[in-house]
mmCIF file of C-alpha atoms and ligand atoms in Angstrom:
data_model
loop_
_atom_site.group_PDB
_atom_site.id
_atom_site.type_symbol
_atom_site.label_atom_id
_atom_site.label_comp_id
_atom_site.label_asym_id
_atom_site.label_seq_id
_atom_site.Cartn_x
_atom_site.Cartn_y
_atom_site.Cartn_z
ATOM 1 C CA MET W 1 83.474 -3.271 80.233
ATOM 2 C CA GLN W 2 84.432 -4.504 83.725
ATOM 3 C CA ASP W 3 87.652 -2.522 83.555
ATOM 4 C CA ARG W 4 85.760 0.601 82.672
ATOM 5 C CA LYS W 5 83.469 0.146 85.677
ATOM 6 C CA ILE W 6 86.399 -0.325 88.012
ATOM 7 C CA ARG W 7 87.976 2.861 86.693
ATOM 8 C CA ILE W 8 84.729 4.747 87.234
ATOM 9 C CA LEU W 9 84.638 3.594 90.807
ATOM 10 C CA GLN W 10 88.285 4.420 91.408
ATOM 11 C CA ILE W 11 87.701 7.934 90.194
ATOM 12 C CA LEU W 12 84.795 8.295 92.553
ATOM 13 C CA VAL W 13 86.621 7.045 95.609
ATOM 14 C CA VAL W 14 88.589 10.245 96.155
ATOM 15 C CA PRO W 15 85.699 12.739 96.051
ATOM 16 C CA VAL W 16 83.500 10.359 97.980
ATOM 17 C CA ALA W 17 86.118 9.988 100.701
ATOM 18 C CA ALA W 18 86.257 13.784 100.894
ATOM 19 C CA VAL W 19 82.506 13.887 101.312
ATOM 20 C CA LEU W 20 82.596 11.343 104.100
ATOM 21 C CA VAL W 21 85.155 13.424 106.000
ATOM 22 C CA ALA W 22 83.072 16.553 105.389
ATOM 23 C CA ALA W 23 79.984 14.757 106.628
ATOM 24 C CA MET W 24 81.728 13.839 109.877
ATOM 25 C CA PHE W 25 82.477 17.456 110.697
ATOM 26 C CA GLY W 26 79.763 19.334 108.877
ATOM 27 C CA THR W 27 76.181 19.819 109.869
ATOM 28 C CA ARG W 28 73.977 16.842 109.357
ATOM 29 C CA ALA W 29 70.369 15.995 109.837
ATOM 30 C CA ARG W 30 69.499 12.908 111.757
ATOM 31 C CA ALA W 31 66.195 11.238 111.192
ATOM 32 C CA ALA W 32 65.145 8.409 113.432
ATOM 33 C CA GLY W 33 63.395 5.576 111.657
ATOM 34 C CA LYS W 34 60.522 3.641 113.228
ATOM 35 C CA ALA W 35 62.737 0.618 113.647
ATOM 36 C CA GLY W 36 65.102 2.577 115.862
ATOM 37 C CA TYR W 37 68.073 3.174 113.585
ATOM 38 C CA THR W 38 69.146 6.535 112.284
ATOM 39 C CA VAL W 39 69.777 7.624 108.741
ATOM 40 C CA GLU W 40 72.122 10.481 108.058
ATOM 41 C CA GLU W 41 70.337 12.479 105.396
ATOM 42 C CA LEU W 42 72.525 13.785 102.608
ATOM 43 C CA SER W 43 71.741 16.809 100.524
ATOM 44 C CA PRO W 44 72.545 17.323 96.847
ATOM 45 C CA SER W 45 75.680 19.312 96.146
ATOM 46 C CA MET W 46 73.933 21.166 93.314
ATOM 47 C CA SER W 47 70.389 22.171 92.377
ATOM 48 C CA TYR W 48 68.338 19.994 90.050
ATOM 49 C CA GLU W 49 68.492 22.754 87.403
ATOM 50 C CA GLU W 50 72.290 22.755 87.560
ATOM 51 C CA TYR W 51 72.286 18.974 87.267
ATOM 52 C CA GLU W 52 70.031 19.145 84.179
ATOM 53 C CA LYS W 53 72.332 21.730 82.606
ATOM 54 C CA ARG W 54 75.302 19.454 83.134
ATOM 55 C CA TYR W 55 73.378 16.516 81.740
ATOM 56 C CA LYS W 56 72.667 18.457 78.546
ATOM 57 C CA GLU W 57 76.263 19.646 78.285
ATOM 58 C CA TYR W 58 77.577 16.165 78.852
ATOM 59 C CA TYR W 59 75.360 14.181 76.507
ATOM 60 C CA GLY W 60 74.784 16.991 73.994
ATOM 61 C CA ASP W 61 72.240 15.901 71.422
ATOM 62 C CA ALA W 62 73.100 12.205 71.770
ATOM 63 C CA THR W 63 69.923 11.442 73.740
ATOM 64 C CA ALA W 64 67.786 13.664 71.476
ATOM 65 C CA ARG W 65 69.149 11.800 68.431
ATOM 66 C CA MET W 66 68.359 8.503 70.121
ATOM 67 C CA ALA W 67 64.788 9.670 70.710
ATOM 68 C CA GLU W 68 64.418 10.754 67.086
ATOM 69 C CA GLU W 69 65.263 7.296 65.867
ATOM 70 C CA GLY W 70 62.443 5.948 67.990
ATOM 71 C CA ASN W 71 62.368 3.823 71.108
ATOM 72 C CA PRO W 72 62.832 0.098 70.438
ATOM 73 C CA ALA W 73 60.748 -0.577 73.573
ATOM 74 C CA ASP W 74 57.692 0.760 71.723
ATOM 75 C CA PHE W 75 57.537 -2.596 69.941
ATOM 76 C CA LEU W 76 56.657 -4.272 73.242
ATOM 77 C CA LEU W 77 53.494 -2.214 73.639
ATOM 78 C CA ASP W 78 51.444 -4.018 70.981
ATOM 79 C CA ASP W 79 52.484 -7.408 72.309
ATOM 80 C CA GLY W 80 51.586 -6.251 75.825
ATOM 81 C CA ARG W 81 48.110 -5.242 74.671
ATOM 82 C CA ASP W 82 47.608 -8.629 72.986
ATOM 83 C CA LEU W 83 48.631 -10.351 76.220
ATOM 84 C CA ALA W 84 46.092 -8.287 78.189
ATOM 85 C CA ASN W 85 43.320 -9.625 75.926
ATOM 86 C CA LYS W 86 44.584 -13.211 75.792
ATOM 87 C CA VAL W 87 42.690 -15.922 77.668
ATOM 88 C CA GLU W 88 45.056 -18.042 79.770
ATOM 89 C CA GLY W 89 44.901 -20.351 82.762
ATOM 90 C CA SER W 90 42.367 -22.744 84.278
ATOM 91 C CA LYS W 91 39.583 -20.164 84.753
ATOM 92 C CA GLY W 92 39.233 -19.244 81.096
ATOM 93 C CA LYS W 93 39.878 -15.554 81.689
ATOM 94 C CA SER W 94 42.045 -12.748 80.364
ATOM 95 C CA CYS W 95 42.970 -9.476 82.053
ATOM 96 C CA ALA W 96 40.274 -7.922 79.875
ATOM 97 C CA SER W 97 37.589 -10.183 81.420
ATOM 98 C CA CYS W 98 37.827 -8.131 84.628
ATOM 99 C CA HIS W 99 39.624 -4.932 83.646
ATOM 100 C CA GLY W 100 37.785 -4.107 80.399
ATOM 101 C CA ARG W 101 38.770 -4.327 76.755
ATOM 102 C CA ASP W 102 42.523 -3.735 76.383
ATOM 103 C CA ALA W 103 42.450 -3.591 80.234
ATOM 104 C CA MET W 104 41.541 0.075 79.858
ATOM 105 C CA LYS W 105 40.030 0.219 83.354
ATOM 106 C CA LEU W 106 43.572 -0.019 84.711
ATOM 107 C CA LYS W 107 44.276 3.521 83.547
ATOM 108 C CA GLY W 108 45.844 5.276 86.530
ATOM 109 C CA ALA W 109 46.547 2.034 88.433
ATOM 110 C CA ALA W 110 50.318 2.377 88.105
ATOM 111 C CA THR W 111 50.317 5.751 89.889
ATOM 112 C CA HIS W 112 49.854 4.180 93.318
ATOM 113 C CA PHE W 113 52.402 1.371 92.977
ATOM 114 C CA PRO W 114 54.379 0.083 94.766
ATOM 115 C CA ARG W 115 51.891 -0.124 97.638
ATOM 116 C CA TYR W 116 51.601 -1.899 100.952
ATOM 117 C CA ASP W 117 49.688 -5.165 100.715
ATOM 118 C CA ALA W 118 48.238 -6.720 103.853
ATOM 119 C CA ALA W 119 48.101 -10.227 102.373
ATOM 120 C CA ILE W 120 51.858 -10.370 101.822
ATOM 121 C CA LYS W 121 52.606 -8.066 104.788
ATOM 122 C CA GLY W 122 54.967 -6.123 102.584
ATOM 123 C CA ILE W 123 55.394 -4.098 99.457
ATOM 124 C CA MET W 124 53.510 -5.094 96.319
ATOM 125 C CA THR W 125 55.209 -3.882 93.169
ATOM 126 C CA PHE W 126 53.393 -3.454 89.866
ATOM 127 C CA PRO W 127 54.887 -6.589 88.242
ATOM 128 C CA MET W 128 54.000 -8.599 91.365
ATOM 129 C CA GLN W 129 50.388 -7.375 91.259
ATOM 130 C CA ILE W 130 50.097 -8.484 87.642
ATOM 131 C CA ASN W 131 51.447 -11.911 88.517
ATOM 132 C CA ALA W 132 49.137 -12.122 91.548
ATOM 133 C CA CYS W 133 46.158 -11.527 89.236
ATOM 134 C CA ARG W 134 47.429 -14.136 86.787
ATOM 135 C CA VAL W 135 47.801 -16.754 89.502
ATOM 136 C CA GLN W 136 44.783 -15.975 91.720
ATOM 137 C CA ALA W 137 42.249 -14.499 89.296
ATOM 138 C CA MET W 138 43.136 -16.469 86.140
ATOM 139 C CA GLY W 139 44.632 -19.705 87.413
ATOM 140 C CA ALA W 140 47.577 -19.032 85.084
ATOM 141 C CA LYS W 141 51.320 -19.345 85.596
ATOM 142 C CA PRO W 142 53.187 -16.280 86.873
ATOM 143 C CA LEU W 143 55.355 -14.650 84.211
ATOM 144 C CA LYS W 144 59.082 -14.936 84.849
ATOM 145 C CA TYR W 145 60.460 -11.567 85.904
ATOM 146 C CA GLU W 146 62.411 -9.825 83.150
ATOM 147 C CA SER W 147 61.090 -12.224 80.501
ATOM 148 C CA TYR W 148 59.817 -10.664 77.268
ATOM 149 C CA ASP W 149 56.120 -11.303 78.033
ATOM 150 C CA GLN W 150 56.427 -10.055 81.611
ATOM 151 C CA LEU W 151 58.082 -6.811 80.492
ATOM 152 C CA ALA W 152 55.659 -6.339 77.592
ATOM 153 C CA LEU W 153 52.536 -6.772 79.730
ATOM 154 C CA THR W 154 53.882 -4.577 82.555
ATOM 155 C CA LEU W 155 54.968 -1.912 80.092
ATOM 156 C CA TYR W 156 51.612 -1.877 78.330
ATOM 157 C CA ILE W 157 49.510 -1.727 81.523
ATOM 158 C CA LYS W 158 51.784 0.971 82.931
ATOM 159 C CA SER W 159 51.595 3.003 79.722
ATOM 160 C CA LEU W 160 47.865 3.433 80.436
ATOM 161 C CA SER W 161 49.008 5.826 83.203
ATOM 162 C CA ASN W 162 51.352 7.867 81.004
ATOM 163 C CA GLY W 163 51.206 11.559 81.805
ATOM 164 C CA MET W 164 49.745 10.942 85.272
ATOM 165 C CA PRO W 165 51.658 11.884 88.437
ATOM 166 C CA ILE W 166 53.114 9.218 90.718
ATOM 167 C CA GLN W 167 51.055 9.131 93.940
ATOM 168 C CA VAL W 168 52.517 6.549 96.282
ATOM 169 C CA SER W 169 51.251 6.434 99.861
ATOM 170 C CA ILE W 170 53.458 5.586 102.833
ATOM 171 C CA ASP W 171 50.688 5.945 105.400
ATOM 172 C CA GLY W 172 49.866 3.457 108.145
ATOM 173 C CA PRO W 173 51.373 -0.024 107.883
ATOM 174 C CA ALA W 174 53.379 1.027 104.779
ATOM 175 C CA ARG W 175 55.596 3.361 106.798
ATOM 176 C CA PRO W 176 58.097 0.823 108.226
ATOM 177 C CA PHE W 177 58.753 -0.479 104.701
ATOM 178 C CA TYR W 178 59.447 3.033 103.498
ATOM 179 C CA GLU W 179 61.885 3.456 106.396
ATOM 180 C CA GLU W 180 63.537 0.142 105.510
ATOM 181 C CA GLY W 181 63.888 1.272 101.905
ATOM 182 C CA ARG W 182 65.423 4.542 102.924
ATOM 183 C CA ARG W 183 67.803 2.767 105.245
ATOM 184 C CA ALA W 184 68.855 0.453 102.407
ATOM 185 C CA TYR W 185 69.324 3.449 100.083
ATOM 186 C CA TYR W 186 71.675 5.055 102.601
ATOM 187 C CA LYS W 187 73.403 1.838 103.667
ATOM 188 C CA ARG W 188 77.064 1.667 102.775
ATOM 189 C CA GLN W 189 77.822 -1.680 101.236
ATOM 190 C CA GLY W 190 80.038 -3.600 98.868
ATOM 191 C CA GLN W 191 83.808 -3.655 98.665
ATOM 192 C CA LEU W 192 83.956 0.091 98.045
ATOM 193 C CA ASN W 193 81.609 1.009 100.847
ATOM 194 C CA PHE W 194 79.288 3.139 98.723
ATOM 195 C CA SER W 195 75.632 3.870 99.283
ATOM 196 C CA CYS W 196 73.053 4.694 96.634
ATOM 197 C CA ALA W 197 72.541 8.066 98.327
ATOM 198 C CA ILE W 198 76.203 9.100 98.147
ATOM 199 C CA CYS W 199 76.097 8.896 94.372
ATOM 200 C CA HIS W 200 72.493 9.779 93.515
ATOM 201 C CA ILE W 201 71.927 12.505 96.095
ATOM 202 C CA GLN W 202 75.250 13.959 97.138
ATOM 203 C CA TYR W 203 77.282 13.379 93.971
ATOM 204 C CA ALA W 204 74.540 13.740 91.365
ATOM 205 C CA GLY W 205 75.827 15.848 88.485
ATOM 206 C CA TYR W 206 79.462 14.850 88.930
ATOM 207 C CA LYS W 207 81.282 13.159 86.154
ATOM 208 C CA ALA W 208 82.836 9.759 86.576
ATOM 209 C CA ARG W 209 84.804 9.295 83.366
ATOM 210 C CA SER W 210 82.217 8.091 80.853
ATOM 211 C CA ASN W 211 79.214 8.394 83.152
ATOM 212 C CA LEU W 212 77.363 11.311 84.657
ATOM 213 C CA ILE W 213 75.834 10.392 87.999
ATOM 214 C CA SER W 214 72.120 11.042 87.822
ATOM 215 C CA ASN W 215 70.042 12.971 90.328
ATOM 216 C CA ASN W 216 67.395 10.583 91.664
ATOM 217 C CA LYS W 217 64.460 12.815 90.773
ATOM 218 C CA HIS W 218 62.709 11.054 87.860
ATOM 219 C CA HIS W 219 64.534 7.779 88.612
ATOM 220 C CA THR W 220 61.321 5.758 88.787
ATOM 221 C CA ASP W 221 58.966 7.406 86.263
ATOM 222 C CA HIS W 222 60.145 5.767 83.025
ATOM 223 C CA TRP W 223 60.491 1.989 83.631
ATOM 224 C CA PRO W 224 60.490 -0.413 81.898
ATOM 225 C CA SER W 225 63.049 1.391 79.723
ATOM 226 C CA TYR W 226 65.177 0.529 76.748
ATOM 227 C CA ARG W 227 68.895 0.828 77.535
ATOM 228 C CA LEU W 228 71.472 1.087 74.828
ATOM 229 C CA LYS W 229 74.007 -0.627 77.059
ATOM 230 C CA TRP W 230 71.707 -3.624 77.529
ATOM 231 C CA GLY W 231 70.506 -3.514 73.919
ATOM 232 C CA LYS W 232 67.244 -4.499 75.560
ATOM 233 C CA THR W 233 64.278 -3.303 77.542
ATOM 234 C CA GLY W 234 64.517 -3.870 81.282
ATOM 235 C CA SER W 235 63.005 -3.010 84.631
ATOM 236 C CA LEU W 236 63.859 -0.551 87.391
ATOM 237 C CA GLN W 237 65.027 -3.447 89.537
ATOM 238 C CA ARG W 238 67.384 -4.570 86.786
ATOM 239 C CA ARG W 239 68.893 -1.070 86.992
ATOM 240 C CA PHE W 240 69.176 -1.341 90.801
ATOM 241 C CA ARG W 241 70.964 -4.647 90.394
ATOM 242 C CA GLY W 242 73.379 -3.095 87.907
ATOM 243 C CA CYS W 243 74.335 -0.369 90.358
ATOM 244 C CA LEU W 244 74.713 -2.907 93.168
ATOM 245 C CA LYS W 245 77.035 -4.921 90.957
ATOM 246 C CA ASN W 246 79.101 -1.795 90.247
ATOM 247 C CA MET W 247 79.299 -1.253 94.002
ATOM 248 C CA ARG W 248 80.672 -4.783 94.376
ATOM 249 C CA ALA W 249 77.779 -5.459 96.716
ATOM 250 C CA LYS W 250 75.459 -8.436 97.147
ATOM 251 C CA VAL W 251 72.855 -8.496 94.363
ATOM 252 C CA PRO W 252 69.466 -9.762 95.563
ATOM 253 C CA PRO W 253 67.094 -11.638 93.221
ATOM 254 C CA TYR W 254 64.243 -9.782 91.451
ATOM 255 C CA GLN W 255 61.387 -8.752 93.759
ATOM 256 C CA ASP W 256 63.461 -9.587 96.821
ATOM 257 C CA GLU W 257 62.321 -7.657 99.885
ATOM 258 C CA GLU W 258 65.276 -5.267 99.867
ATOM 259 C CA LEU W 259 64.789 -4.308 96.212
ATOM 260 C CA ARG W 260 61.047 -3.806 96.758
ATOM 261 C CA ASN W 261 61.647 -1.581 99.776
ATOM 262 C CA ILE W 262 64.202 0.517 97.874
ATOM 263 C CA GLU W 263 61.750 0.803 94.984
ATOM 264 C CA PHE W 264 59.038 1.918 97.437
ATOM 265 C CA TYR W 265 61.270 4.544 99.056
ATOM 266 C CA LEU W 266 62.503 5.893 95.738
ATOM 267 C CA THR W 267 59.098 5.950 94.045
ATOM 268 C CA TYR W 268 57.619 7.828 96.992
ATOM 269 C CA SER W 269 60.391 10.394 96.702
ATOM 270 C CA ASN W 270 59.405 10.789 93.018
ATOM 271 C CA ASN W 271 55.749 11.522 93.897
ATOM 272 C CA GLY W 272 54.421 14.134 91.480
ATOM 273 C CA ASP W 273 56.763 13.123 88.647
ATOM 274 C CA LEU W 274 54.755 12.124 85.581
ATOM 275 C CA ILE W 275 54.814 8.499 84.471
ATOM 276 C CA GLN W 276 56.225 8.210 80.952
ATOM 277 C CA VAL W 277 56.949 4.694 79.705
ATOM 278 C CA PRO W 278 58.818 3.301 77.953
ATOM 279 C CA GLY W 279 61.885 5.342 78.792
ATOM 280 C CA MET W 280 65.176 5.254 76.918
ATOM 281 C CA ARG W 281 68.606 5.568 78.467
ATOM 282 C CA MET W 282 72.262 5.153 77.598
HETATM 283 C C1 LIG L 301 38.863 -12.482 87.703
HETATM 284 C C2 LIG L 301 39.088 -11.062 87.641
HETATM 285 C C3 LIG L 301 40.502 -10.560 87.374
HETATM 286 C C4 LIG L 301 41.328 -10.905 86.343
HETATM 287 C C5 LIG L 301 41.124 -11.933 85.265
HETATM 288 C C6 LIG L 301 42.504 -10.049 86.484
HETATM 289 N N1 LIG L 301 42.358 -9.242 87.554
HETATM 290 FE FE1 LIG L 301 43.573 -7.726 88.066
HETATM 291 N N2 LIG L 301 42.406 -7.325 89.686
HETATM 292 C C7 LIG L 301 41.223 -7.957 89.994
HETATM 293 C C8 LIG L 301 40.689 -7.406 91.215
HETATM 294 C C9 LIG L 301 39.414 -7.838 91.916
HETATM 295 C C10 LIG L 301 41.590 -6.396 91.622
HETATM 296 C C11 LIG L 301 41.471 -5.483 92.829
HETATM 297 C C12 LIG L 301 41.659 -6.193 94.082
HETATM 298 C C13 LIG L 301 43.099 -6.311 94.472
HETATM 299 O O1 LIG L 301 43.786 -5.283 94.543
HETATM 300 O O2 LIG L 301 43.545 -7.428 94.736
HETATM 301 C C14 LIG L 301 42.654 -6.364 90.630
HETATM 302 C C15 LIG L 301 43.703 -5.492 90.667
HETATM 303 C C16 LIG L 301 44.612 -5.315 89.636
HETATM 304 C C17 LIG L 301 45.580 -4.270 89.584
HETATM 305 C C18 LIG L 301 45.764 -3.153 90.593
HETATM 306 C C19 LIG L 301 44.718 -2.112 90.357
HETATM 307 C C20 LIG L 301 44.796 -0.968 91.306
HETATM 308 O O3 LIG L 301 44.276 0.105 90.970
HETATM 309 O O4 LIG L 301 45.339 -1.112 92.405
HETATM 310 C C21 LIG L 301 46.303 -4.450 88.435
HETATM 311 C C22 LIG L 301 47.459 -3.597 87.923
HETATM 312 C C23 LIG L 301 45.770 -5.635 87.801
HETATM 313 N N3 LIG L 301 44.732 -6.130 88.553
HETATM 314 C C24 LIG L 301 46.262 -6.161 86.625
HETATM 315 C C25 LIG L 301 45.764 -7.309 86.033
HETATM 316 C C26 LIG L 301 46.335 -7.896 84.848
HETATM 317 C C27 LIG L 301 47.511 -7.321 84.065
HETATM 318 C C28 LIG L 301 45.627 -9.010 84.589
HETATM 319 C C29 LIG L 301 45.880 -10.037 83.506
HETATM 320 C C30 LIG L 301 47.189 -10.689 83.576
HETATM 321 C C31 LIG L 301 44.587 -9.104 85.593
HETATM 322 N N4 LIG L 301 44.708 -8.061 86.456
HETATM 323 C C32 LIG L 301 43.597 -10.080 85.643
HETATM 324 C C33 LIG L 301 40.630 -8.948 89.244
HETATM 325 C C34 LIG L 301 41.155 -9.521 88.133
HETATM 326 C C1 LIG L 302 79.258 4.849 92.254
HETATM 327 C C2 LIG L 302 78.106 5.669 92.061
HETATM 328 C C3 LIG L 302 76.756 4.979 92.089
HETATM 329 C C4 LIG L 302 76.195 4.259 93.122
HETATM 330 C C5 LIG L 302 76.812 3.933 94.457
HETATM 331 C C6 LIG L 302 74.875 3.889 92.689
HETATM 332 N N1 LIG L 302 74.649 4.329 91.428
HETATM 333 FE FE1 LIG L 302 72.896 4.227 90.402
HETATM 334 N N2 LIG L 302 73.793 5.075 88.788
HETATM 335 C C7 LIG L 302 75.088 5.563 88.749
HETATM 336 C C8 LIG L 302 75.350 6.114 87.447
HETATM 337 C C9 LIG L 302 76.676 6.718 86.982
HETATM 338 C C10 LIG L 302 74.154 5.977 86.703
HETATM 339 C C11 LIG L 302 73.894 6.417 85.284
HETATM 340 C C12 LIG L 302 74.620 5.512 84.400
HETATM 341 C C13 LIG L 302 74.393 5.762 82.958
HETATM 342 O O1 LIG L 302 74.327 6.922 82.549
HETATM 343 O O2 LIG L 302 74.273 4.764 82.263
HETATM 344 C C14 LIG L 302 73.191 5.323 87.598
HETATM 345 C C15 LIG L 302 71.879 5.026 87.244
HETATM 346 C C16 LIG L 302 70.897 4.622 88.140
HETATM 347 C C17 LIG L 302 69.485 4.537 87.843
HETATM 348 C C18 LIG L 302 68.836 4.861 86.507
HETATM 349 C C19 LIG L 302 68.481 6.327 86.430
HETATM 350 C C20 LIG L 302 67.702 6.679 85.219
HETATM 351 O O3 LIG L 302 67.407 7.866 85.036
HETATM 352 O O4 LIG L 302 67.344 5.812 84.436
HETATM 353 C C21 LIG L 302 68.859 4.094 88.969
HETATM 354 C C22 LIG L 302 67.376 3.869 89.159
HETATM 355 C C23 LIG L 302 69.898 3.891 89.972
HETATM 356 N N3 LIG L 302 71.111 4.226 89.446
HETATM 357 C C24 LIG L 302 69.668 3.424 91.261
HETATM 358 C C25 LIG L 302 70.674 3.137 92.167
HETATM 359 C C26 LIG L 302 70.445 2.471 93.440
HETATM 360 C C27 LIG L 302 69.110 1.992 93.982
HETATM 361 C C28 LIG L 302 71.675 2.380 94.041
HETATM 362 C C29 LIG L 302 72.021 1.697 95.346
HETATM 363 C C30 LIG L 302 71.654 0.291 95.440
HETATM 364 C C31 LIG L 302 72.645 3.012 93.167
HETATM 365 N N4 LIG L 302 72.003 3.430 92.039
HETATM 366 C C32 LIG L 302 73.982 3.168 93.460
HETATM 367 C C33 LIG L 302 75.987 5.568 89.781
HETATM 368 C C34 LIG L 302 75.775 4.990 91.016
#
């Protein structure tokens, strides 16, 4: 598995180096962030339609067949609903005590996450909000990120927003965190000096041996997702960490500031995409 990843990266180094040279001489847009640094915006080398065509050519009916067999992550939904109705903690409450039976009043809540939160002076992700309610409103223990219960509850509450468009706001005090996220997305890092943007914007649709690099539209609308490679359901941040590992870069812990800012930037750029959880990926 490690060997395969290294080969993927080696194959990418040549085209990516060519892009870097092209970027030095070609036209480029400069956007100044609030914090005073500049980000060199990249543009996709093919349209989203062309990318989708390549995706279908590349994976054929493999993903359709996977979908037919059903999504193993669906099994988490029932457990998530049970957790939403379960009384826990020192205050004798469940999510349902405040958010209605089966927490149905939280329909639509996931559309505006992540959001800026004044109390933490930073970005509040959906899993963090759920834990904040457990701790503050229920007097219960926070759920460990990426644990079965944490994923099940997050997945269930998020599924209440299925079919609704992502509507993240970057207005006011949220803006600098969006800029930070964008900067992190464009930051070259790791032993191979890649950035997320080089792959997911500029090189989206290109093949890297056994992987097709995905266009970042729709990157945030389907998490938590089941991944065949993990044999497990996982979060968007788990996926970020996987890519960072492939880049041979530092991998921050779950809900670390950098991962939250990237999630904020990326989710905002997916505004309008319809939430559909759980997703399923190779
Ligand atoms: C004692 C009442 C109470 C309980 C119990 C409670 N919450 Fe909340 N929750 C609130 C309040 C009040 C808000 C809105 C204020 C805020 O954003 O902090 C909120 C906000 C939320 C939001 C964001 C809604 C939005 O539209 O922005 C989510 C998601 C959420 N709660 C999930 C949960 C889950 C899941 C549980 C159970 C683990 C839970 N809550 C338990 C009171 C509660
Ligand atoms: C070397 C190229 C490369 C870099 C750099 C890279 N990724 Fe990826 N990423 C991929 C590939 C290839 C996939 C799809 C893999 C697959 O099909 O399993 C992927 C998948 C993803 C997905 C899942 C998409 C989906 O539809 O489920 C997300 C989210 C993601 N990357 C985010 C990031 C972030 C954030 C960074 C920077 C921290 C990053 N990636 C850096 C190559 C890259």
